[in-house]
PDB file of C-alpha atoms in Angstrom:
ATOM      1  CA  UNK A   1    -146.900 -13.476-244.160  1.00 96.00           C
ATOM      2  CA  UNK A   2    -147.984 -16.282-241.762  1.00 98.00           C
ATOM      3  CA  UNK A   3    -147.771 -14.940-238.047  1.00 98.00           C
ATOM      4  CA  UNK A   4    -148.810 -17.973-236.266  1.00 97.00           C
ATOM      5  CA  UNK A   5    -150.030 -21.776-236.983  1.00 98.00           C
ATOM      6  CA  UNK A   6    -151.878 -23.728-234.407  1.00 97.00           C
ATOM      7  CA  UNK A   7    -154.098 -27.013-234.032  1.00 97.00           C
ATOM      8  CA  UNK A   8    -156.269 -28.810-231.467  1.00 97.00           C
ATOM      9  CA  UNK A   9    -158.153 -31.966-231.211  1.00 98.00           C
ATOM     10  CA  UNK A  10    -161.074 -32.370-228.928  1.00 98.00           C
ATOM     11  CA  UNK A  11    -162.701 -35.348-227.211  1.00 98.00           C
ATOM     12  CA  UNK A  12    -166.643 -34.891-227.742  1.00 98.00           C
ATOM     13  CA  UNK A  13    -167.233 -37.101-224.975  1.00 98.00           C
ATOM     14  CA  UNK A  14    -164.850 -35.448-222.647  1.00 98.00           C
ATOM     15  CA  UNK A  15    -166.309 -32.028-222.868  1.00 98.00           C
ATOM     16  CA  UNK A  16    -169.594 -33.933-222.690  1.00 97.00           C
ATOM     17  CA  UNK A  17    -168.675 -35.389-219.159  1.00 98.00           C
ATOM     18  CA  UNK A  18    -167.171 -31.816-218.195  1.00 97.00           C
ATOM     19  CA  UNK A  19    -170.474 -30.499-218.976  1.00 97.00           C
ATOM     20  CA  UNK A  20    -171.987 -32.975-217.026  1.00 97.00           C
ATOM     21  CA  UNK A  21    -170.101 -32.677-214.056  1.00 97.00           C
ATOM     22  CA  UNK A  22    -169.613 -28.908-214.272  1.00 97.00           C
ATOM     23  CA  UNK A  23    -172.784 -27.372-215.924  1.00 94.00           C
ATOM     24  CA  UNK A  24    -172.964 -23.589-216.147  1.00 95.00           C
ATOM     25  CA  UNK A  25    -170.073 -23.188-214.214  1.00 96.00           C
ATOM     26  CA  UNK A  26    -167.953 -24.510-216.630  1.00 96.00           C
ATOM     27  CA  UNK A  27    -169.917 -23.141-219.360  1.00 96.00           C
ATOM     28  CA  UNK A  28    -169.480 -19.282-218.562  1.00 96.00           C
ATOM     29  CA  UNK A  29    -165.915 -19.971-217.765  1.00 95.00           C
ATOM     30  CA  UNK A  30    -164.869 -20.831-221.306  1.00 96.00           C
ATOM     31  CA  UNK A  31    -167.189 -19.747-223.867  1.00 97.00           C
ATOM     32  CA  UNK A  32    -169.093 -16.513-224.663  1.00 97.00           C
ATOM     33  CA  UNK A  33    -172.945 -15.844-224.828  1.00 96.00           C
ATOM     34  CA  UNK A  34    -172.895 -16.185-228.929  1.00 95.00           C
ATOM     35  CA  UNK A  35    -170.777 -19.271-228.393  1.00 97.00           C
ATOM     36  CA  UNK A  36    -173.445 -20.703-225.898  1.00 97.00           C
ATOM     37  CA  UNK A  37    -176.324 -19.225-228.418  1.00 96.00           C
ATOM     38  CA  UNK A  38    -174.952 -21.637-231.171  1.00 94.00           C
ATOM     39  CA  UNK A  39    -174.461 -24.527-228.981  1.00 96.00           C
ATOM     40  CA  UNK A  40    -177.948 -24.586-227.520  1.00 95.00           C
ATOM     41  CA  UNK A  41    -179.381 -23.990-230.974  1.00 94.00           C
ATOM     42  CA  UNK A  42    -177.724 -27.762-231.931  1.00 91.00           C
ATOM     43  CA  UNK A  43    -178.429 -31.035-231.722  1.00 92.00           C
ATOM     44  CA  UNK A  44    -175.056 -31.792-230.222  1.00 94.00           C
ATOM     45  CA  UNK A  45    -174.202 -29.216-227.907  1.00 96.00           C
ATOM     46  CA  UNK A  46    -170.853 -31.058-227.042  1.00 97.00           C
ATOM     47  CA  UNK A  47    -169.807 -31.210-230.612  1.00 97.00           C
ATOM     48  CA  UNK A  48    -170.547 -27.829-230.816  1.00 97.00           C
ATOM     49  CA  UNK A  49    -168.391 -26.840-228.081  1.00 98.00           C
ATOM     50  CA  UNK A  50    -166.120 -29.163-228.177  1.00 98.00           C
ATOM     51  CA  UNK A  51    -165.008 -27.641-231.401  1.00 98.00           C
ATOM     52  CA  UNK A  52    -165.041 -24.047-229.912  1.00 98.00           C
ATOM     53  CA  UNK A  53    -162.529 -25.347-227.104  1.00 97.00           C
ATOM     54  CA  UNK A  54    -160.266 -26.668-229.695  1.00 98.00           C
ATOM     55  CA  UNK A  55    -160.306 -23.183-231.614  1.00 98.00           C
ATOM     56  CA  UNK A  56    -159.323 -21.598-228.718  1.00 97.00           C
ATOM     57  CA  UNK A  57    -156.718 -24.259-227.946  1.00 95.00           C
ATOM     58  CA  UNK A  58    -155.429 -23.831-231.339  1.00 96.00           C
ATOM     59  CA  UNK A  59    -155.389 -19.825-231.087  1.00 96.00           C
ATOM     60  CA  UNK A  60    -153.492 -20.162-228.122  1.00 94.00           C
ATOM     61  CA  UNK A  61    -151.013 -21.721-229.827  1.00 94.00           C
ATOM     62  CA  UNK A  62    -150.974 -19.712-233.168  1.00 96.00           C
ATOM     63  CA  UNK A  63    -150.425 -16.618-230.832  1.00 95.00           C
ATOM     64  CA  UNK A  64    -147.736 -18.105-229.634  1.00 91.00           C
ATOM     65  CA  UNK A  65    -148.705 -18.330-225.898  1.00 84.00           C
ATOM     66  CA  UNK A  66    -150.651 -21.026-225.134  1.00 74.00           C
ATOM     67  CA  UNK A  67    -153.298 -20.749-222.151  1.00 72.00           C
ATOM     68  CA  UNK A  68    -150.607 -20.548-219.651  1.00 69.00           C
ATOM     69  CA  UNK A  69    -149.610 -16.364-220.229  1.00 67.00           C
ATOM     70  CA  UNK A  70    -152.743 -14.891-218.715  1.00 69.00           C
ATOM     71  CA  UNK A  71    -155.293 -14.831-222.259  1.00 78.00           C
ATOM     72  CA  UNK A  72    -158.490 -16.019-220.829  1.00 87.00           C
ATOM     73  CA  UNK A  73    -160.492 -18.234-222.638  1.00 93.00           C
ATOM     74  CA  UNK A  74    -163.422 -15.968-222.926  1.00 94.00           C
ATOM     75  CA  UNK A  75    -160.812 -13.252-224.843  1.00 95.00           C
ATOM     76  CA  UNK A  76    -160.892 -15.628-227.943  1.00 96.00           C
ATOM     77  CA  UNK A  77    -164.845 -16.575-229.691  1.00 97.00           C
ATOM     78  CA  UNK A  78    -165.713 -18.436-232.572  1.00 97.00           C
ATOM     79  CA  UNK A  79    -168.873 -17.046-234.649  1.00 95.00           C
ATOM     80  CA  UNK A  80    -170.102 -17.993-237.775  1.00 94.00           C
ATOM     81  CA  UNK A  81    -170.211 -15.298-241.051  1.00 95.00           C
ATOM     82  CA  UNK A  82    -174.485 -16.163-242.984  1.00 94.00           C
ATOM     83  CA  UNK A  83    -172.321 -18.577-245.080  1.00 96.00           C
ATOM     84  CA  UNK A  84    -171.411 -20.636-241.900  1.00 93.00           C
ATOM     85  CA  UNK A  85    -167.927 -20.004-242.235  1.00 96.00           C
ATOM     86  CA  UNK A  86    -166.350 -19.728-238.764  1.00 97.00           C
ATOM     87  CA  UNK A  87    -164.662 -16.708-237.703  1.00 97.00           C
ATOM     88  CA  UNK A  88    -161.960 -16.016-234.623  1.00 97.00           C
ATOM     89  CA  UNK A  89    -162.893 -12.437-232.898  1.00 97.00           C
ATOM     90  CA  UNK A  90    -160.179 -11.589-229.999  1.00 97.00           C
ATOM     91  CA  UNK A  91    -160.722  -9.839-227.379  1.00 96.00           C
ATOM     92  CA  UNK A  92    -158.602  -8.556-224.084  1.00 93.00           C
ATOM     93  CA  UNK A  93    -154.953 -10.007-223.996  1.00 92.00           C
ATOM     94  CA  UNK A  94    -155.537 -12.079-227.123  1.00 94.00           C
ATOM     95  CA  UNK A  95    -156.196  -8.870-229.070  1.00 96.00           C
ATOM     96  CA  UNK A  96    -153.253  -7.126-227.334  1.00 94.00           C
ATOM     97  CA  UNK A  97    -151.111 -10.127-227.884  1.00 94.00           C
ATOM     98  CA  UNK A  98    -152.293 -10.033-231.691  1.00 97.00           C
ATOM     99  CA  UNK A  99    -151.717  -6.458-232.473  1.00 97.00           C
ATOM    100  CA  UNK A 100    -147.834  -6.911-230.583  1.00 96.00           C
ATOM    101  CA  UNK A 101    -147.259  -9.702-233.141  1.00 96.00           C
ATOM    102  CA  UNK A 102    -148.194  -7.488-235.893  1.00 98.00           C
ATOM    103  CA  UNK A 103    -145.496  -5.705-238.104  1.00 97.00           C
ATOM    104  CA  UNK A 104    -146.371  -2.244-238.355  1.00 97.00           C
ATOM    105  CA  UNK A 105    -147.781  -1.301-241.461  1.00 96.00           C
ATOM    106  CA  UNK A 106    -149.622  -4.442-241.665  1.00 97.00           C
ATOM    107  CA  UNK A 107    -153.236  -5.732-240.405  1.00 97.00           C
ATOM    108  CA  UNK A 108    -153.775  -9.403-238.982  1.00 98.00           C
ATOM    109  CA  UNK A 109    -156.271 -11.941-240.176  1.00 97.00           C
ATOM    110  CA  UNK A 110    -157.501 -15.060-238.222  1.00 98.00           C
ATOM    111  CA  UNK A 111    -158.413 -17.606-240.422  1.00 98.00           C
ATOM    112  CA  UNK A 112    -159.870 -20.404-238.576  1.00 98.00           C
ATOM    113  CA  UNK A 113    -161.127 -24.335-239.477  1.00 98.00           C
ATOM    114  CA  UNK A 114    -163.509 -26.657-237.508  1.00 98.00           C
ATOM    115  CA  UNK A 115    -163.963 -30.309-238.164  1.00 97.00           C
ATOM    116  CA  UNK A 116    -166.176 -33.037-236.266  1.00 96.00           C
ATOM    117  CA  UNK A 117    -165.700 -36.434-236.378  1.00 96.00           C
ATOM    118  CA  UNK A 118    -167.322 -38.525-233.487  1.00 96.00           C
ATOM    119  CA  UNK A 119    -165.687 -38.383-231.066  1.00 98.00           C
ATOM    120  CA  UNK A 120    -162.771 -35.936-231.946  1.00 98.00           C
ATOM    121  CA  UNK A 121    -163.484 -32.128-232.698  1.00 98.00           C
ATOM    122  CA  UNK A 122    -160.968 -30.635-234.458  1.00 98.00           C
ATOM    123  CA  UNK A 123    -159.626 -26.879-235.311  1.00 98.00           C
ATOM    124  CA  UNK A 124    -156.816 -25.234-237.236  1.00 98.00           C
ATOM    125  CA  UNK A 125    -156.012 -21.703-236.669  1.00 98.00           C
ATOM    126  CA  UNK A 126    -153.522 -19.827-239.067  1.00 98.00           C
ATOM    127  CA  UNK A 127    -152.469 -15.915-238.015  1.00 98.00           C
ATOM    128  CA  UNK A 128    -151.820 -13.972-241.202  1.00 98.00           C
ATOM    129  CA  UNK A 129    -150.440 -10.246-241.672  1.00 98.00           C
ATOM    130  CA  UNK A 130    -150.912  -8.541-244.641  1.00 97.00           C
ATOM    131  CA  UNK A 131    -149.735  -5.144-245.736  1.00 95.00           C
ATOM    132  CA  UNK A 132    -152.137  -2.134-246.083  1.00 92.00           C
ATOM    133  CA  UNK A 133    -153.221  -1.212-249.098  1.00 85.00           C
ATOM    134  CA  UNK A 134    -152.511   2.211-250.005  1.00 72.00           C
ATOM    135  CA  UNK A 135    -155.306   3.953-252.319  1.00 63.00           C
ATOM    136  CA  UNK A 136    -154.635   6.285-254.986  1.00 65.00           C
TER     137      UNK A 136
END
């Protein structure tokens, strides 16, 4: 069953100018070291980013919560699987805020969608619960 649905769209060239303007600061504020890792690895570290922001925007929502009901941006990371699929790992509030929106006897799955398209970044996030499978 679907928990949550959410979606973001990024401006490239705004999180460029915020990196600009804030640097480091900003950096360590939103995203986590393996975040940062990828970023600095690419060509376009504001692409790069600017489609982590709008994962996390877009798990916000999904959970139901927005940014505004204390998950910190750092308690929600995007990673890649060796295919280059992107995963969602939550952390901190998001996780408890996840497991609360779980029925019991169920596990959640984050199943999350990045897209880049000069100068929009783009992510869809869709929550999913599905029973536990009993073994024989």
């Amino acid at each position: 069953m679907i928990l949550g649905i959410g979606t973001d769209l990024a401006n490239i060239d705004r999180i460029a100018s915020t990196l600009d303007r804030f640097g480091d600061r900003f950096r360590h504020r939103v995203f986590t070291p393996v975040e940062l890792a990828k970023a600095a690895r690419r060509r376009d570290e504001a692409g790069t980013l600017a489609k982590r922001w709008a994962a996390k925007e877009a798990c916000s929502k999904a959970l139901g919560t927005g940014l505004a009901m204390g998950i910190s941006w750092r308690d929600m990371a995007v990673s890649n699987l060796a295919s280059g699929q992107p995963v969602m790992e939550l952390t901190g509030w998001a996780a408890d805020r996840l497991a609360a929106m779980t029925p019991p006897g169920h596990h959640a799955v984050v199943h999350v969608t990045l897209t880049d398209d000069h100068p929009w970044a783009q992510a869809f996030v869709v929550i999913e619960a599905r029973p536990f499978v009993s073994q024989p």
